[in-house]
PDB file of C-alpha atoms in Angstrom:
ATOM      1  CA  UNK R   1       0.000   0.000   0.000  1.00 52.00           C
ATOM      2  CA  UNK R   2       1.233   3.190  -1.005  1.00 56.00           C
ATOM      3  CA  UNK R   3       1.726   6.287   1.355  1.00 50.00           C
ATOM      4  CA  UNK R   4      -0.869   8.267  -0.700  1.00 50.00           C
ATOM      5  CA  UNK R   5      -3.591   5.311  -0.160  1.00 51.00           C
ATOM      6  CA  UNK R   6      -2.401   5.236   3.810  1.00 50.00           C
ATOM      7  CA  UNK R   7      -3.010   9.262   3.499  1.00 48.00           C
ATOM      8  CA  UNK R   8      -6.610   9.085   1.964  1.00 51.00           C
ATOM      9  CA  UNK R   9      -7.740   6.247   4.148  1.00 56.00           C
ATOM     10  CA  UNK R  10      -6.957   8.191   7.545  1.00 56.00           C
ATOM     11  CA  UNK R  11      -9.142  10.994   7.570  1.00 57.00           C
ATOM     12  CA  UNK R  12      -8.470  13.060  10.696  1.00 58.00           C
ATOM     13  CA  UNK R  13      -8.998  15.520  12.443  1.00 57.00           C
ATOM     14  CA  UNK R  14      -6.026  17.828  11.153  1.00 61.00           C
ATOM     15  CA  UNK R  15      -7.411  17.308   7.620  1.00 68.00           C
ATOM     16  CA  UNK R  16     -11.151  17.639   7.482  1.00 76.00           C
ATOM     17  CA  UNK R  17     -13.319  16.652   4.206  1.00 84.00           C
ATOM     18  CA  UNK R  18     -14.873  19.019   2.577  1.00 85.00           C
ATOM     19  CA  UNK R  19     -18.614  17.633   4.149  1.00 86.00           C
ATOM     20  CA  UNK R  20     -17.118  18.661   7.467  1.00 87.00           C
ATOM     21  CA  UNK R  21     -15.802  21.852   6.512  1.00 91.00           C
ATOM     22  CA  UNK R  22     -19.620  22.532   5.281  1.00 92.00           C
ATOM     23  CA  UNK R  23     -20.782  21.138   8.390  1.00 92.00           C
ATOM     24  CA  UNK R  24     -19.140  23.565  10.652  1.00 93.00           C
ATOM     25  CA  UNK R  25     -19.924  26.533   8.435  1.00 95.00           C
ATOM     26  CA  UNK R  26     -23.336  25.792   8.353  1.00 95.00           C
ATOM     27  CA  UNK R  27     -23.166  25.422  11.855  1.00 94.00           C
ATOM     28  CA  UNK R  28     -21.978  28.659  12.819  1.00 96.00           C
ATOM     29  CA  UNK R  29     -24.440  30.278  10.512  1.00 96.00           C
ATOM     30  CA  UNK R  30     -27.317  28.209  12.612  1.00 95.00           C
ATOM     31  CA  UNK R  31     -25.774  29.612  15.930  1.00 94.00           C
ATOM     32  CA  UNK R  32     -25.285  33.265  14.418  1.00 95.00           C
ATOM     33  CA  UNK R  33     -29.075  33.185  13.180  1.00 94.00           C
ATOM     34  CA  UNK R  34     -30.240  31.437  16.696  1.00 92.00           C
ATOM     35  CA  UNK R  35     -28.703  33.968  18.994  1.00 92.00           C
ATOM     36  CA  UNK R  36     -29.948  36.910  16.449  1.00 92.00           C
ATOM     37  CA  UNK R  37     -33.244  34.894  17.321  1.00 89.00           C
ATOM     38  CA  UNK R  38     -32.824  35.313  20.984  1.00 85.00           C
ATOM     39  CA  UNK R  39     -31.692  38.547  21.471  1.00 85.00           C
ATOM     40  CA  UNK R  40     -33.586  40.515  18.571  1.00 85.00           C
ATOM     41  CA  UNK R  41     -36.383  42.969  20.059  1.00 78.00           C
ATOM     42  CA  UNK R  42     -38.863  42.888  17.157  1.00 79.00           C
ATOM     43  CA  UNK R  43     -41.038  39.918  17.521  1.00 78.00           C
ATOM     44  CA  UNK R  44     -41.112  39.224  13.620  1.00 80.00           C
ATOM     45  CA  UNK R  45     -37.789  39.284  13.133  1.00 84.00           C
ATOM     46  CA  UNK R  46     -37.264  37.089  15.945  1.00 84.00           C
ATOM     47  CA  UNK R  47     -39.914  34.185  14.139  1.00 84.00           C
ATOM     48  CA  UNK R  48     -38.088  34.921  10.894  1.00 87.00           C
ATOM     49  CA  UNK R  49     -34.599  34.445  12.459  1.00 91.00           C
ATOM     50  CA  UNK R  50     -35.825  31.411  13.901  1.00 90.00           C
ATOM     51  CA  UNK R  51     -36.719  30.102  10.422  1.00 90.00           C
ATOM     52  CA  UNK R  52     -33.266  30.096   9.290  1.00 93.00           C
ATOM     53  CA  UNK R  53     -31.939  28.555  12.568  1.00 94.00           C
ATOM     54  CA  UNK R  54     -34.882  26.105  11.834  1.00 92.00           C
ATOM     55  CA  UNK R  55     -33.665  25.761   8.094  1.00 93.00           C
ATOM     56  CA  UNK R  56     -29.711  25.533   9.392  1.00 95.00           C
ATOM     57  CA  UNK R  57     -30.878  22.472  11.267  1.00 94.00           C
ATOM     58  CA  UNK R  58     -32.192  20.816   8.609  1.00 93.00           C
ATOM     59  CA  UNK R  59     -29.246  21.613   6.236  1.00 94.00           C
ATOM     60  CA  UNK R  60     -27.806  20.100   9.172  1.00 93.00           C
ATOM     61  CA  UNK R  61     -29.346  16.716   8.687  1.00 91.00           C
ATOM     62  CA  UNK R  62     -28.411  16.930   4.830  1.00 91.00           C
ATOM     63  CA  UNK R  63     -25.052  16.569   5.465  1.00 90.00           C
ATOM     64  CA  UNK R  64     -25.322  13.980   8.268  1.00 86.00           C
ATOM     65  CA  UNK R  65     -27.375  11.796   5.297  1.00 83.00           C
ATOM     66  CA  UNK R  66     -30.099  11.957   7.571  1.00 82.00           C
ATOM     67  CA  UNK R  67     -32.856  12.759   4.647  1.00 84.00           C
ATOM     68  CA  UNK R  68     -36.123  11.988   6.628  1.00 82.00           C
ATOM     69  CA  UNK R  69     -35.056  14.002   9.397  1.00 84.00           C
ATOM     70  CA  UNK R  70     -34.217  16.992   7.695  1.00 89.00           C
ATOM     71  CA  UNK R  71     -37.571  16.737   5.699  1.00 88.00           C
ATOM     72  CA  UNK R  72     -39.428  16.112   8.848  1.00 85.00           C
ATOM     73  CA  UNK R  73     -37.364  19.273   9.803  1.00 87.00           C
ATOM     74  CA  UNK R  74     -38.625  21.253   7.588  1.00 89.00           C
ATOM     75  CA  UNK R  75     -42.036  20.148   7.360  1.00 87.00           C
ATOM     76  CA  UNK R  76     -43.048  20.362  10.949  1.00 85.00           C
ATOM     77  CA  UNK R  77     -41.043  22.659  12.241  1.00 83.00           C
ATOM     78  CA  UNK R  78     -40.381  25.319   9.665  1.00 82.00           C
ATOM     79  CA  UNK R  79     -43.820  24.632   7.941  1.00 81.00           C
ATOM     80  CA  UNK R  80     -45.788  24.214  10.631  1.00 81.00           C
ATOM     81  CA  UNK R  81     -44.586  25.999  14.122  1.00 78.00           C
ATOM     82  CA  UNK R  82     -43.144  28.902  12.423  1.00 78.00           C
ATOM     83  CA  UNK R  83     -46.172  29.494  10.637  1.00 79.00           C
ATOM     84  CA  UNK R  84     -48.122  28.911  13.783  1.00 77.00           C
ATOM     85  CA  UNK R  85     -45.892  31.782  15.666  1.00 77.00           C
ATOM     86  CA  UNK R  86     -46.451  34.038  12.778  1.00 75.00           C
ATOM     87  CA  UNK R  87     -50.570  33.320  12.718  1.00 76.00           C
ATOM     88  CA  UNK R  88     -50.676  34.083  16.680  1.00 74.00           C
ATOM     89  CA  UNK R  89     -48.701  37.156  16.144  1.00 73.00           C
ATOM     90  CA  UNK R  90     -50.825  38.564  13.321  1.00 73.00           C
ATOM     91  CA  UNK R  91     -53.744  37.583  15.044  1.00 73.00           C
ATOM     92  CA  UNK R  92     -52.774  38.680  18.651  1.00 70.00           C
ATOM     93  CA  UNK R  93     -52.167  42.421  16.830  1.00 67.00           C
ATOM     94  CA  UNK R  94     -48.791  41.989  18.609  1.00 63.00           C
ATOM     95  CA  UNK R  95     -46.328  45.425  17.848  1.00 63.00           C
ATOM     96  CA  UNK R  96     -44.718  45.029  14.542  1.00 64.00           C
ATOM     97  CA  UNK R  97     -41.729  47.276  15.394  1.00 63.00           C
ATOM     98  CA  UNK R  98     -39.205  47.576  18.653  1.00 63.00           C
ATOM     99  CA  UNK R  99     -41.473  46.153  21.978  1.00 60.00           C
ATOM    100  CA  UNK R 100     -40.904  47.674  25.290  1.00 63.00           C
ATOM    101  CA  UNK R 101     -42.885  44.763  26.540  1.00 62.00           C
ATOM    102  CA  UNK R 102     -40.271  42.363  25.044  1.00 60.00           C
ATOM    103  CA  UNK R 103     -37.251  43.654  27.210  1.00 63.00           C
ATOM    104  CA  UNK R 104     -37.636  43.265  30.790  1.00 69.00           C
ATOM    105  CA  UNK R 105     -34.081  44.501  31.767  1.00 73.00           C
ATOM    106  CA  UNK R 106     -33.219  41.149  33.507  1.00 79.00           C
ATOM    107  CA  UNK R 107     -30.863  40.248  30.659  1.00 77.00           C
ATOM    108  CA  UNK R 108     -28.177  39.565  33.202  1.00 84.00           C
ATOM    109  CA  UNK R 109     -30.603  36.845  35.311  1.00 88.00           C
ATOM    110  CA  UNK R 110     -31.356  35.722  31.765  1.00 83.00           C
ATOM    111  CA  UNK R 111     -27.612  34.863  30.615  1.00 84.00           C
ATOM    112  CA  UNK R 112     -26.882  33.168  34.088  1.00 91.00           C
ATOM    113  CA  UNK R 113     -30.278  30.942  33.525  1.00 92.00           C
ATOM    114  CA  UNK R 114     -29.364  30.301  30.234  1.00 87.00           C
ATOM    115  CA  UNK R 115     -26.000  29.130  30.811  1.00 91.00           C
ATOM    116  CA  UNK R 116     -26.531  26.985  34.444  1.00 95.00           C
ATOM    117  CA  UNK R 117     -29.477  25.425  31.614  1.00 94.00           C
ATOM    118  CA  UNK R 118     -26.778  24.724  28.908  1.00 91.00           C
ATOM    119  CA  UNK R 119     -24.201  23.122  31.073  1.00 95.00           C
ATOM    120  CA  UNK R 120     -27.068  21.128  32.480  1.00 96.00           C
ATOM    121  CA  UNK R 121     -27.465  19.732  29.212  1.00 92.00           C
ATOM    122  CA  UNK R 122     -23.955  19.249  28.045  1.00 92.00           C
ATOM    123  CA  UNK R 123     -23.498  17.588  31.390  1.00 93.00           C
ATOM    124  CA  UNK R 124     -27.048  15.029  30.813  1.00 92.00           C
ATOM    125  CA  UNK R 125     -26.474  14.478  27.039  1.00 88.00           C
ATOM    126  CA  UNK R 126     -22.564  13.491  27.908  1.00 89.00           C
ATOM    127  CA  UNK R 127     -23.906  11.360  30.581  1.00 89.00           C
ATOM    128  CA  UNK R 128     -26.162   9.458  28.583  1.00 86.00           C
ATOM    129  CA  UNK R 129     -24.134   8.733  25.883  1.00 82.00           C
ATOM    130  CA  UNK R 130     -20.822   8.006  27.537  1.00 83.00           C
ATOM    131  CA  UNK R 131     -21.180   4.554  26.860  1.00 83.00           C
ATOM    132  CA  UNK R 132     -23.259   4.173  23.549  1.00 76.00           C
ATOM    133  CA  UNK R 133     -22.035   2.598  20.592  1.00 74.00           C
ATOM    134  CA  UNK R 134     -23.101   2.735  17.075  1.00 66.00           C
ATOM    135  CA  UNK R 135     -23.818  -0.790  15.450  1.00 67.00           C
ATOM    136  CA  UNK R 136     -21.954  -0.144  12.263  1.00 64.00           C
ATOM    137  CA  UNK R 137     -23.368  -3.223  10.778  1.00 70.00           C
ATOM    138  CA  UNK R 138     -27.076  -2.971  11.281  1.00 66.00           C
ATOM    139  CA  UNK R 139     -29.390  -0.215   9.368  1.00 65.00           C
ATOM    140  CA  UNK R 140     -28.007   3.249   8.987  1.00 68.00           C
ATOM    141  CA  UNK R 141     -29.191   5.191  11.959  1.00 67.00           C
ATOM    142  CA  UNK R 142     -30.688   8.185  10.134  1.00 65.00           C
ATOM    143  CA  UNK R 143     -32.639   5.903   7.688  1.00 70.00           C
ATOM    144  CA  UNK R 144     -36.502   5.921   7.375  1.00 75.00           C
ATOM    145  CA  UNK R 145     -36.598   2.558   8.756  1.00 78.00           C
ATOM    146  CA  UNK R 146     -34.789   3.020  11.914  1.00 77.00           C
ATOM    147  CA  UNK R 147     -36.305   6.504  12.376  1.00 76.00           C
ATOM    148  CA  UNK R 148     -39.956   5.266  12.353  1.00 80.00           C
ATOM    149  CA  UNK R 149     -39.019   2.297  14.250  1.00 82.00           C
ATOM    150  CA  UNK R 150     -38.479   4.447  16.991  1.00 80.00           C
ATOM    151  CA  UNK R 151     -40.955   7.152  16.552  1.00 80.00           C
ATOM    152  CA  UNK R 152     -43.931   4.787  16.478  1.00 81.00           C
ATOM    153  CA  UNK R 153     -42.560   2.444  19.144  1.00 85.00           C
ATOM    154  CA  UNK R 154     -41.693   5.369  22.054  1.00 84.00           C
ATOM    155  CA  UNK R 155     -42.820   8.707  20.631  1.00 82.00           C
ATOM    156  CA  UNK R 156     -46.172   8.426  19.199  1.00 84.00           C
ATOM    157  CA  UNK R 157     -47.970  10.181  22.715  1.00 87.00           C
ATOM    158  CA  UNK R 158     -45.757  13.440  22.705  1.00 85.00           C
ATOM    159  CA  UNK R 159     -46.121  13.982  19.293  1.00 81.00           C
ATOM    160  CA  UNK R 160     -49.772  13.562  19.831  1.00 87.00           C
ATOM    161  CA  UNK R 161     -50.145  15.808  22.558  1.00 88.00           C
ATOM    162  CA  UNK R 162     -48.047  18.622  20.934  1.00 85.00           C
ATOM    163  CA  UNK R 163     -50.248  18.229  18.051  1.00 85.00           C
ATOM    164  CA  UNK R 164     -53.262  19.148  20.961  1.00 90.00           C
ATOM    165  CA  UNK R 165     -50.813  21.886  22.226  1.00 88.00           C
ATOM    166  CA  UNK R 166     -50.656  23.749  19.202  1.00 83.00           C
ATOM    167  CA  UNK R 167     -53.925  23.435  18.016  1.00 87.00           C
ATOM    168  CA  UNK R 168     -54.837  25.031  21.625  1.00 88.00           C
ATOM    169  CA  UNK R 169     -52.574  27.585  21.208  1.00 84.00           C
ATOM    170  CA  UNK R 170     -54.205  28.610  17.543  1.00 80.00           C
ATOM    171  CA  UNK R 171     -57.879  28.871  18.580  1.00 85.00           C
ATOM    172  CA  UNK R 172     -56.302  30.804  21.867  1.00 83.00           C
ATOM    173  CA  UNK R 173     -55.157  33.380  19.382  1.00 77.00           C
ATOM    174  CA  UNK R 174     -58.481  33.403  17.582  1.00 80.00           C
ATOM    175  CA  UNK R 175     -60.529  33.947  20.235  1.00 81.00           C
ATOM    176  CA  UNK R 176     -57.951  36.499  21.586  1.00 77.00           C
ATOM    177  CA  UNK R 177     -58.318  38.476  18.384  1.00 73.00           C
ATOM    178  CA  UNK R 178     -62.072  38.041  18.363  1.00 72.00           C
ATOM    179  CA  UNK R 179     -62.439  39.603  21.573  1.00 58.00           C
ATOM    180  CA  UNK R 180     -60.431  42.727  20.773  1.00 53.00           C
ATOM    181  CA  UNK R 181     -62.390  43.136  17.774  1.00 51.00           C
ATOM    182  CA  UNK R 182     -65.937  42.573  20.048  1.00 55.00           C
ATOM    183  CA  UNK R 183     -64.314  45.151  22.410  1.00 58.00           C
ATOM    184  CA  UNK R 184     -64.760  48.497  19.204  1.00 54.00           C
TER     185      UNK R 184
END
């Protein structure tokens, strides 16, 4: 075996493929977009930031050959919830520009929340997967097969009762609107 064949069969971390390089780019435009998300003060902009966080994800999936997923990605969340955020916002006349109701000045509470809640997560996700290991020989784990496999067998309930959720929180911003229209 040549050096050159050694070379191209060692992929490391010191020489990334051009999938990874993608993969972290796309990343850091999903992080950009979801912080913009987070700390934008216009409502609108906020649901539209989220849609290309939402859409980064999903590119996301692409690369990881996860098809379904980033379809289901799309679908749901960026088709569906998204949409659903923009409805109750048009519907619940909420301000269009800059909202002094959106800033409470407890941004520094805020960051300390939202950081003890990320290193919670780190610390449960490392946890939990400290000792898993990928069968390389049975189905691909982001195929349709193994994905509905599990989402029938341990997921059908919550994805039922977020269906209810949403639905709730839809005719909640109907009759919302109603009564402020009742109310002239």
């Amino acid at each position: 075996m040549t050096l050159a064949a050694t070379a191209q069969q060692t992929q490391g971390f010191l020489s990334p493929s051009g999938v990874e390089i993608a993969f972290v780019l796309v990343g850091l435009v999903t992080l950009g977009a979801a912080l913009v998300t987070v700390v934008t003060r216009q409502l609108v902009h906020a649901a539209l930031w989220l849609v290309v966080a939402l859409g980064g994800l999903a590119v996301e999936y692409l690369l990881l050959t996860a098809e379904f997923i980033a379809w289901v990605q799309v679908l749901i969340y960026v088709g569906s919830v998204v949409v659903l955020l923009l409805f109750g916002l048009m519907l619940t006349r909420a301000p269009i520009g800059r909202s002094p109701d959106a800033d409470s000045g407890n941004r520094p509470v805020a960051l300390a929340v939202a950081l003890t809640a990320a290193a919670a997560l780190v610390w449960v996700v490392v946890d939990a997967f400290r000792t898993t290991w990928i069968d390389l020989d049975g189905a691909v784990q982001g195929s349709t097969e193994v994905t509905g496999a599990v989402l029938f067998r341990h997921w059908v309930l919550p994805f039922e009762a977020l269906s209810v959720l949403l639905l709730a929180a839809l005719v909640g911003a109907i009759v919302l609107s109603r009564k402020k229209e009742q109310e002239r």
